[in-house]
Amino acid sequence: MTFFKLGDDIADTRAPDVPIEQRWDKRRFDAKLVNPANRRRHSVIIVGTGLAGGAAGATLAEQGYHVIQFCYQDSPRRAHSIAAQGGINAAKNYRNDGDSVYRLFYDTVKGGDFRARESNVYRLAQTSTQIIDQCVAQGVPFAREYSGLLDTRSFGGVQVARTFYARGQTGQQLLIGAYQALSRQIDAGNVEMHERTEMLDLIVVDGRARGIVARDLVTGQISTYLADAVVLATGGYGNVFYLSTNAKNSNASAIWRAHRRGAYFANPCYTQIHPTCIPRSGEYQSKLTLMSESLRNDGRIWVPKKAGDTRSPDQIPEEERDYYLERIYPGFGNLVPRDIASRAAKNQCDLGRGVGPGGLGVYLDFADAIRRLGEDKVREKYGNLFEMYDRITGEDPYKVPMRIYPAVHYTMGGLWVDYDLQSTIPGCFVVGEANFSDHGANRLGASALMQGLADGYFVLPPMLGNYIASSKFDKVTEAHPDVVETVNEATGRLTKLLSINGERTVDSFHRELGEIMWDECGMARSEDGLRKALGRLPELREEFWRSVKVPGTGSQVNQSLERANRVSDFLELGELMCVDALHREESCGGHFRVESQTPDGEARRDDERFAYAGAWEFGGTGEQPILHKEPLNFDYVHLAQRNYA
């Protein structure tokens, strides 16, 4: 049984046909400009205030556009970008260790297992150097060496030190930088900020994005907001798994609503499982906690050589420990890419060599680093991370190894965009983790912050200006039939959720969805498992709309209603993820099909059949999705089997 229809191929036609080093400069030069005096006549809606959204809002407002911005948090600086810990990549080559823009480009394409678009990745590498200058000018307190120069460290999948950091709270410091720039524009009246307000749907008029329908989460009021363009900067969809390192309220509703309105969804099965997370501690748990990848610079990962060894780690002598990443991948050791490190940890646990409750954990040990550097130096680099681990587990990582296990962390899939970051809906731009464009099938560590700020500060502004300069905008009012229809659909959806009055809580559905997704579309996927999931998910969705219980009303703070609306979208998205994973009969990056692996358990790509981005069109309620293939060409980083040994 097939679960989708095949449509025409899709192509990015915006990247100029010149050498890759010249494409971004050529595209910016060819882009039409909006006269500074005319910009104040145009309005732009931005949904989200993380690094991508905050940077975009501050930059566009600084240029003169009227920005209408939204976040469901009580402050823009509470966006989930604040949780990023380890660092941000940039090809500055301050260490003189062989780094360059081209090497960052090469590492990112290779790290993504050759499933990313070369043009976008090279632009990201080019722009990375500007990001650091921008953030230093804002006062971001990056770590510095004794001499006063900016310090860097290594992350997974690379052999140079290109990651700039602010202890273990880099995301927080970068977000504060973007937030202060955004706050200046709010104070100046150029940004109209709507906190505690959530997007319910995208308004499309005459085929172009012209606004959104949003709900005030305090009063319940549903309002219409209209503009000349809409920017979605709403992050990823990892919470479809219920347990993830994402904030509990992180959701996919904005991009899923846009998908249902005509935006193609690319590579939804590309999800990242992060190897260094605190293991799950019980059935009651509602989220997981990330421990920064930066810890793998100095921490050594190991398991007991003997299966079922339950001795405490200090009782296991060195010769009875298996530092398996160093053994299998001597060239990169503990700093292999995330997908490889995660699968290796799972394999060790499957062999019965896992540690901790249920045998679902491996050790991350800092004893060697403390002996080599001293406890004070380790505390200086990782102190807040060690303190967080101690508070959550009650174990002191200065004295005993951390226990870690892979968990859902990031999603490489997202709305399909062209080189201009525009989706298949004209006027709907998508930035940061919400789009698919830069990371292929696996994101390298410290590249999420890089992409968010590159998109928001440097890529989106000239491309959105080109769209506005190239378009004519008829006046749209709330009385327009397309606007009225969208508002009625959004309102009717919430009314239906409130009226069901069933016997199951929203969280019970979300938890069951997460278990299905983790078991069948998590670290390892099989045809049988995916078909099993695709049999159960439609049943679960029908049961949700028949049996969910949402107490309260829509005219008040109602977190059950908020969650119900988000989970209803997760149920549909989860099904598309499984369809995408089933159709892609290869292993690449974070997508591991058990039928497609080498004799030693590594991912085996099928470049002849699957060297494309899969862009899915919404086929209609109850109808099969439509697959459009974007062939990927590798003219600069040639296709090869990844080798980190």
XYZ file of C-alpha atoms in Angstrom:
645
model
C 0.000 0.000 0.000
C 1.315 3.452 -0.913
C 0.518 6.427 1.277
C 1.243 9.300 -1.111
C 0.949 10.587 -4.659
C 3.856 11.707 -6.833
C 3.819 15.237 -8.213
C 6.097 17.227 -10.486
C 9.686 17.981 -9.506
C 10.411 21.284 -7.810
C 13.493 23.460 -8.221
C 15.100 26.446 -6.574
C 15.310 29.046 -9.346
C 16.588 31.929 -7.227
C 20.254 31.004 -6.792
C 22.249 32.632 -9.652
C 24.071 30.365 -12.084
C 27.564 31.601 -11.232
C 30.409 30.026 -9.216
C 29.210 29.234 -5.713
C 31.528 31.792 -4.116
C 29.760 34.566 -6.075
C 26.127 33.489 -5.774
C 25.122 35.407 -2.682
C 26.778 38.647 -3.829
C 25.193 38.246 -7.254
C 21.746 37.559 -5.764
C 21.907 40.591 -3.509
C 23.004 42.811 -6.382
C 20.197 41.544 -8.623
C 17.575 42.010 -5.902
C 15.298 44.988 -6.255
C 15.481 47.629 -3.551
C 12.844 49.546 -1.621
C 13.553 53.250 -1.237
C 14.138 54.039 2.467
C 11.342 56.624 2.395
C 8.919 54.008 1.048
C 9.682 51.293 3.573
C 7.562 52.884 6.277
C 4.532 52.346 4.014
C 4.989 48.576 4.180
C 4.203 46.273 7.077
C 5.642 42.846 7.827
C 4.325 40.240 10.250
C 6.928 38.146 12.074
C 5.812 35.148 14.120
C 8.413 34.187 16.717
C 11.071 36.095 18.658
C 13.941 33.617 18.929
C 17.273 34.262 17.301
C 15.892 34.174 13.752
C 12.708 36.103 14.532
C 14.281 38.573 16.939
C 17.138 39.339 14.550
C 14.707 39.730 11.646
C 12.364 42.009 13.584
C 15.167 44.272 14.799
C 16.797 44.482 11.358
C 13.646 45.109 9.311
C 12.425 47.729 11.775
C 15.828 49.410 11.710
C 15.505 49.584 7.933
C 12.177 51.381 8.254
C 9.501 48.713 7.798
C 6.591 48.567 10.207
C 6.958 45.226 11.972
C 4.080 43.436 13.716
C 5.626 40.702 15.834
C 4.201 37.858 17.912
C 5.326 35.444 20.596
C 3.316 33.147 22.824
C 5.760 33.710 25.711
C 5.334 36.552 28.198
C 8.485 38.209 26.807
C 10.405 37.919 23.529
C 13.504 36.912 25.455
C 11.766 33.747 26.713
C 11.981 32.182 23.244
C 13.485 28.693 23.191
C 16.712 29.953 21.610
C 17.626 30.922 25.149
C 18.122 27.238 25.992
C 20.988 26.702 23.524
C 24.155 25.990 25.451
C 27.319 25.098 23.620
C 28.203 27.720 21.019
C 27.924 29.175 17.529
C 30.091 28.278 14.551
C 31.958 30.801 12.420
C 34.803 30.401 9.938
C 37.015 33.059 11.512
C 40.112 30.807 11.714
C 41.361 32.654 14.808
C 43.250 29.488 15.818
C 45.033 29.331 12.462
C 44.170 25.633 12.429
C 43.174 25.324 8.791
C 39.600 26.608 8.979
C 38.001 28.589 6.149
C 34.623 29.400 4.679
C 35.060 26.495 2.290
C 35.912 24.067 5.104
C 32.807 25.101 7.062
C 30.800 24.620 3.877
C 32.408 21.210 3.309
C 31.904 20.066 6.913
C 28.239 21.099 6.868
C 27.428 19.328 3.595
C 29.274 16.211 4.711
C 27.798 16.356 8.218
C 24.322 16.575 6.698
C 25.099 13.360 4.807
C 24.856 15.049 1.401
C 21.173 15.898 1.661
C 21.417 19.717 1.758
C 21.371 22.299 -1.020
C 24.941 23.442 -1.716
C 24.020 27.065 -2.523
C 22.342 27.679 0.812
C 25.057 25.954 2.825
C 27.847 27.990 1.209
C 25.965 31.221 1.922
C 25.599 30.158 5.551
C 29.347 29.604 5.807
C 30.047 32.969 4.150
C 27.724 34.809 6.484
C 29.039 33.146 9.632
C 31.969 35.544 9.915
C 29.682 38.584 9.924
C 27.570 37.144 12.729
C 30.404 37.177 15.252
C 31.252 40.805 14.429
C 27.585 41.745 14.794
C 27.244 40.042 18.164
C 30.501 41.412 19.570
C 29.329 44.897 18.597
C 26.117 44.231 20.549
C 28.148 43.320 23.605
C 27.608 39.565 23.639
C 30.113 38.319 26.280
C 31.866 35.578 24.330
C 34.535 33.662 26.206
C 38.018 35.071 25.736
C 41.528 33.732 26.066
C 43.976 35.180 28.589
C 45.219 37.588 25.911
C 41.721 38.979 25.403
C 41.078 37.353 22.016
C 37.823 35.482 21.472
C 38.154 31.835 22.463
C 36.866 28.909 20.404
C 36.377 25.186 20.884
C 35.519 22.147 18.790
C 32.159 20.526 18.200
C 31.120 17.241 16.614
C 31.949 16.370 13.029
C 34.868 18.779 12.596
C 38.603 18.840 13.263
C 39.045 22.566 13.825
C 38.077 24.861 16.707
C 35.509 27.217 15.166
C 32.835 27.342 17.871
C 32.506 30.645 19.762
C 30.799 30.336 23.128
C 29.712 32.033 26.340
C 30.285 29.252 28.877
C 27.262 26.939 28.627
C 24.725 29.682 27.947
C 25.564 30.900 24.463
C 21.969 30.923 23.256
C 20.914 33.086 26.185
C 23.612 35.668 25.547
C 22.964 35.791 21.794
C 19.221 36.124 22.379
C 19.759 38.989 24.800
C 21.779 40.695 22.073
C 18.958 40.302 19.553
C 16.381 41.210 22.203
C 18.059 44.494 23.092
C 18.146 45.437 19.393
C 14.475 44.470 19.105
C 13.585 46.370 22.285
C 15.120 49.521 20.865
C 12.780 49.266 17.894
C 9.784 48.531 20.123
C 10.568 51.669 22.105
C 10.924 53.639 18.875
C 7.481 52.493 17.756
C 8.765 50.597 14.738
C 7.871 47.178 16.159
C 4.354 46.447 17.384
C 4.935 43.563 19.808
C 2.182 41.140 20.804
C 3.267 38.916 23.687
C 1.173 35.975 24.900
C -0.389 35.758 21.446
C -0.381 32.597 19.319
C -0.843 32.250 15.586
C -3.837 30.086 14.664
C -3.735 30.264 10.880
C -2.158 31.924 7.861
C -4.267 34.275 5.754
C -3.719 33.775 2.023
C -5.398 36.262 -0.324
C -5.183 35.837 -4.090
C -2.453 33.252 -3.628
C -0.200 35.433 -1.452
C 0.399 35.495 2.311
C -1.222 38.649 3.662
C -1.681 38.073 7.376
C -2.450 35.759 10.252
C -5.249 34.881 12.632
C -4.012 34.933 16.242
C -5.419 34.315 19.711
C -4.630 36.345 22.813
C -3.706 33.634 25.333
C -4.815 35.774 28.287
C -8.227 37.008 27.141
C -8.960 34.406 24.477
C -9.741 37.098 21.915
C -9.198 36.026 18.310
C -7.947 38.806 16.039
C -6.878 39.356 12.464
C -3.561 40.984 11.553
C -2.815 41.999 7.966
C 0.450 42.963 6.283
C 2.348 42.837 2.997
C 4.383 39.749 3.946
C 4.538 37.134 6.693
C 7.709 35.690 8.212
C 7.521 32.431 10.169
C 10.319 32.042 12.728
C 8.655 29.519 15.004
C 11.319 26.851 15.456
C 11.147 23.097 15.049
C 8.669 20.304 15.676
C 10.588 17.981 18.006
C 7.738 17.966 20.519
C 5.791 15.666 18.208
C 7.717 12.997 20.171
C 6.260 14.325 23.468
C 9.600 13.801 25.231
C 12.270 16.082 23.786
C 14.751 18.737 24.879
C 12.429 21.438 23.503
C 10.459 23.760 25.753
C 7.070 22.257 26.555
C 5.201 24.900 24.589
C 7.357 24.606 21.456
C 5.053 23.502 18.671
C 4.578 23.158 14.930
C 1.184 24.799 14.521
C 2.347 27.902 12.657
C 4.259 25.999 9.987
C 1.627 23.252 9.838
C -1.146 25.797 9.273
C 0.971 27.321 6.505
C 1.489 23.827 5.065
C -2.256 23.256 4.931
C -2.573 26.614 3.123
C -0.135 25.594 0.396
C 3.433 25.734 1.736
C 5.351 22.559 0.928
C 6.871 20.698 3.890
C 10.354 19.350 3.131
C 12.046 16.291 4.618
C 9.839 15.961 7.728
C 11.502 12.662 8.683
C 14.880 14.342 9.234
C 14.916 14.648 13.018
C 18.011 14.940 15.175
C 18.592 12.749 18.191
C 21.143 14.471 20.444
C 23.614 12.064 22.072
C 24.228 13.953 25.324
C 20.968 14.290 27.220
C 20.074 13.339 30.768
C 18.358 9.916 30.587
C 14.647 9.589 31.195
C 13.962 8.892 34.870
C 10.372 7.652 34.879
C 6.972 7.386 33.200
C 5.862 10.628 34.840
C 8.435 12.729 32.971
C 7.173 15.374 30.550
C 10.423 16.672 28.998
C 14.108 15.885 28.716
C 17.190 17.978 29.425
C 20.089 18.584 27.075
C 23.691 18.516 28.219
C 25.756 20.576 25.801
C 27.743 18.890 23.049
C 30.658 21.042 24.171
C 31.100 18.577 27.037
C 32.402 16.061 24.495
C 35.511 18.237 24.094
C 36.823 17.117 27.468
C 34.483 14.331 28.562
C 35.190 10.750 27.486
C 32.288 8.445 26.686
C 32.473 4.825 27.840
C 30.535 1.760 28.934
C 31.612 -1.366 30.809
C 33.077 -4.011 28.505
C 31.033 -6.686 30.257
C 27.290 -6.729 29.564
C 25.150 -6.388 32.661
C 27.940 -4.893 34.775
C 26.134 -2.977 37.544
C 29.176 -1.895 39.544
C 29.535 1.804 40.280
C 31.832 3.501 37.740
C 34.628 4.050 40.265
C 34.736 0.292 40.831
C 35.305 -0.501 37.142
C 39.034 -0.456 36.348
C 40.345 1.212 33.210
C 41.037 -2.057 31.396
C 37.376 -3.083 31.795
C 36.018 0.092 30.176
C 35.215 0.508 26.489
C 35.721 4.026 25.172
C 33.789 2.905 22.133
C 33.746 6.160 20.123
C 37.506 6.499 20.455
C 37.852 2.848 19.448
C 35.512 2.888 16.433
C 36.239 6.424 15.171
C 39.845 7.211 16.178
C 40.080 10.194 13.809
C 37.259 12.116 15.528
C 36.839 10.156 18.765
C 34.168 11.583 21.038
C 33.502 14.420 18.572
C 31.815 12.423 15.806
C 28.570 13.943 14.467
C 25.448 13.650 16.561
C 23.661 11.018 14.510
C 26.667 8.693 14.664
C 27.250 9.226 18.398
C 23.556 8.645 19.145
C 23.325 5.397 17.200
C 26.557 4.179 18.770
C 25.143 4.795 22.263
C 21.935 2.968 21.362
C 23.942 0.038 19.989
C 25.918 -0.274 23.236
C 22.711 -0.244 25.283
C 21.115 -2.802 22.956
C 24.133 -5.050 23.646
C 23.333 -4.912 27.355
C 26.245 -2.643 28.239
C 24.176 0.399 29.143
C 24.346 1.926 32.619
C 21.843 3.365 35.053
C 18.147 2.531 35.461
C 16.956 0.215 32.712
C 20.415 0.145 31.161
C 19.563 3.201 29.046
C 22.635 5.328 29.522
C 26.370 5.621 28.889
C 29.017 7.436 30.912
C 30.449 10.866 30.074
C 33.528 11.000 32.265
C 35.588 14.106 33.159
C 38.134 12.459 35.434
C 40.913 12.751 32.824
C 40.077 16.404 32.118
C 40.079 17.280 35.816
C 43.475 15.612 36.252
C 44.851 17.344 33.148
C 43.374 20.836 33.547
C 42.406 21.041 37.197
C 38.912 21.313 38.626
C 38.945 25.117 38.548
C 39.549 25.197 34.776
C 36.824 22.622 34.140
C 34.469 24.631 36.353
C 35.319 27.778 34.400
C 34.374 26.104 31.097
C 31.388 24.000 32.144
C 30.371 25.106 35.629
C 26.747 25.975 34.937
C 26.242 22.712 33.024
C 27.693 20.639 35.869
C 25.490 22.499 38.341
C 22.392 21.845 36.217
C 23.218 18.143 35.996
C 23.763 17.960 39.777
C 20.433 19.659 40.489
C 18.494 17.319 38.202
C 20.149 14.008 39.084
C 21.597 14.578 42.551
C 24.976 13.376 41.283
C 28.149 15.501 41.316
C 29.864 15.203 37.890
C 33.123 16.423 39.409
C 33.174 13.176 41.400
C 31.234 10.650 39.291
C 30.708 10.417 35.509
C 27.560 11.898 33.994
C 25.018 9.453 32.619
C 23.749 10.418 29.172
C 21.423 8.956 26.556
C 20.172 10.233 23.169
C 16.979 12.294 22.982
C 15.049 14.252 20.359
C 16.567 17.708 20.077
C 16.291 19.390 16.654
C 14.473 18.979 13.358
C 16.296 19.439 10.063
C 13.027 19.206 8.137
C 10.730 22.196 7.821
C 8.878 24.275 5.286
C 10.509 24.202 1.858
C 12.087 27.514 0.886
C 14.020 28.747 -2.120
C 17.330 30.633 -2.021
C 15.388 33.754 -0.990
C 13.912 31.909 2.046
C 10.455 32.168 0.490
C 8.070 29.226 0.730
C 5.823 27.999 -2.062
C 3.290 30.597 -0.886
C 4.450 33.970 -2.269
C 4.994 36.430 0.549
C 5.439 33.725 3.195
C 9.081 33.623 4.283
C 10.448 31.018 6.677
C 13.632 31.436 8.726
C 15.678 29.474 11.242
C 14.740 25.958 12.318
C 11.265 26.398 10.816
C 12.713 25.932 7.305
C 14.606 22.981 5.845
C 17.345 24.690 3.920
C 20.774 24.310 5.470
C 21.431 21.109 7.405
C 20.417 18.202 5.214
C 19.786 14.990 7.142
C 21.894 15.906 10.192
C 22.819 19.246 11.746
C 26.322 19.730 13.077
C 26.591 21.056 16.614
C 26.641 24.862 17.068
C 25.109 25.454 13.628
C 21.526 26.187 14.736
C 22.436 29.546 16.273
C 24.516 30.297 13.196
C 21.591 29.668 10.850
C 19.071 31.581 12.959
C 21.186 34.732 13.088
C 22.332 34.435 9.468
C 18.726 34.218 8.284
C 17.444 36.982 10.541
C 20.222 39.569 10.343
C 21.661 39.069 6.866
C 19.646 36.902 4.451
C 15.983 37.704 4.995
C 16.119 41.544 4.919
C 17.371 41.979 1.317
C 15.259 39.089 0.020
C 12.079 40.336 1.642
C 12.846 43.794 0.268
C 13.153 42.271 -3.201
C 9.703 40.688 -2.834
C 8.102 43.945 -1.708
C 9.799 45.964 -4.451
C 8.645 43.448 -7.068
C 4.995 43.293 -5.959
C 1.901 45.425 -5.959
C -0.266 45.242 -2.877
C -3.989 45.813 -3.099
C -5.588 46.881 0.140
C -6.933 43.928 2.116
C -9.434 44.399 4.926
C -10.934 42.092 7.519
C -14.078 41.969 5.392
C -12.300 40.233 2.511
C -13.929 36.808 1.897
C -10.623 34.929 2.235
C -9.946 36.634 5.558
C -13.429 35.916 6.870
C -13.206 32.285 5.821
C -9.841 31.812 7.554
C -11.087 33.420 10.774
C -14.204 31.242 10.744
C -12.140 28.090 10.256
C -9.770 28.972 13.092
C -12.616 29.878 15.428
C -14.601 26.792 14.478
C -11.635 24.552 15.208
C -11.341 25.840 18.775
C -15.087 25.684 19.283
C -15.093 22.044 18.202
C -12.253 21.183 20.574
C -14.156 22.720 23.480
C -17.418 20.977 22.566
C -16.176 17.364 22.413
C -16.067 16.930 26.213
C -14.653 13.421 26.011
C -12.927 11.311 28.629
C -9.207 11.516 27.664
C -6.848 14.358 28.468
C -4.832 16.135 25.808
C -1.587 14.952 27.391
C -2.664 11.301 27.219
C -3.030 11.614 23.448
C 0.247 13.487 23.133
C 2.068 10.879 25.202
C 0.685 8.017 23.104
C 1.606 9.849 19.908
C 5.125 10.359 21.248
C 5.528 6.686 22.111
C 4.450 5.654 18.613
C 6.804 8.151 16.999
C 9.788 7.214 19.204
C 9.273 3.475 18.768
C 8.655 3.493 15.015
C 10.118 6.774 13.695
C 12.873 7.505 16.207
C 16.528 6.466 16.166
C 15.866 3.343 14.073
C 13.088 2.922 11.521
C 11.858 -0.116 9.609
C 9.245 -0.698 6.941
C 7.191 -2.879 9.272
C 7.354 -0.366 12.106
C 6.461 2.601 9.922
C 3.531 0.756 8.381
C 2.401 -0.149 11.880
C 2.553 3.520 12.872
C 0.658 4.575 9.746
C -2.052 2.110 10.703
C -2.360 3.426 14.245
C -1.943 7.202 13.762
C -5.167 7.789 11.767
C -7.040 5.825 14.438
C -5.472 7.916 17.186
C -6.376 11.112 15.357
C -10.000 10.020 14.991
C -10.106 9.050 18.645
C -8.694 12.468 19.575
C -11.470 14.318 17.771
C -14.014 12.002 19.356
C -12.754 11.633 22.926
C -10.503 14.519 23.958
C -11.575 16.539 26.985
C -10.792 20.257 27.011
C -12.195 21.912 30.143
C -12.910 25.614 30.480
C -13.859 28.130 27.823
C -12.128 29.952 25.009
C -12.564 33.385 26.578
C -9.954 32.967 29.283
C -6.491 31.562 29.949
C -6.918 27.944 28.901
C -3.733 25.944 28.555
C -5.650 22.751 27.833
C -7.139 24.427 24.771
C -3.707 25.666 23.681
C -2.247 22.169 23.993
C -5.215 20.531 22.267
C -4.840 22.789 19.236
C -1.110 22.030 19.037
C -1.520 18.279 19.543
C -4.150 18.101 16.798
C -1.497 19.450 14.427
C 1.175 17.099 15.800
C -1.105 14.157 15.025
C -1.248 15.150 11.359
C 2.441 16.042 11.180
C 3.459 12.742 12.782
C 1.673 10.883 10.024
C 3.502 12.859 7.327
C 6.822 12.181 9.068
C 6.144 8.446 8.919
C 5.108 8.637 5.250
C 8.327 10.482 4.447
C 10.425 7.997 6.431
C 8.709 5.042 4.742
C 9.176 6.377 1.230
C 12.890 7.170 1.797
C 14.292 3.639 1.546
C 17.810 4.620 2.539
C 19.704 5.639 5.636
C 21.148 9.143 5.787
C 22.059 11.294 8.767
C 19.343 11.215 11.409
C 17.122 9.019 9.219
C 18.245 5.436 9.835
C 16.398 2.636 8.067
C 17.439 -0.711 9.502
C 17.111 -2.260 6.038
C 19.791 0.108 4.699
C 22.995 -0.248 6.700
C 26.522 -1.465 6.146
C 27.738 -4.747 7.677
C 29.229 -2.779 10.594
C 25.968 -0.935 11.253
C 26.671 2.423 9.579
C 24.130 4.314 7.478
C 24.003 3.363 3.793
C 22.735 6.082 1.469
C 21.147 5.390 -1.902
C 22.253 8.348 -3.993
C 20.881 6.985 -7.257
C 17.321 6.966 -5.920
C 17.215 9.488 -3.109
C 19.624 12.377 -3.773
C 16.768 14.851 -3.503
C 14.843 16.900 -0.984
C 11.325 15.609 -0.587
C 8.873 18.538 -0.583
C 5.373 17.476 0.453
C 2.228 19.265 -0.676
C -0.904 19.055 1.457
C -3.321 16.955 -0.557
C -6.468 18.003 1.269
C -8.225 16.753 4.398
C -8.418 12.978 4.230
C -6.369 12.878 1.023
C -2.865 11.560 0.442
C 0.036 14.044 0.480
C 1.788 14.814 -2.805
C 5.560 14.385 -3.096
C 7.592 16.864 -5.134
C 11.293 16.084 -5.531
C 14.001 18.729 -5.601
C 17.086 17.027 -7.108
C 20.252 17.887 -5.212
C 23.412 18.532 -7.225
C 26.858 18.249 -5.654
C 29.256 20.143 -7.868
C 31.673 21.237 -5.123
C 31.491 18.654 -2.327
C 31.275 15.422 -4.257
C 29.107 12.569 -3.060
C 30.998 10.103 -0.885
C 30.318 7.742 1.977
C 30.940 9.605 5.230
C 34.009 8.404 7.076
C 34.889 9.684 10.536
C 37.375 6.952 11.388
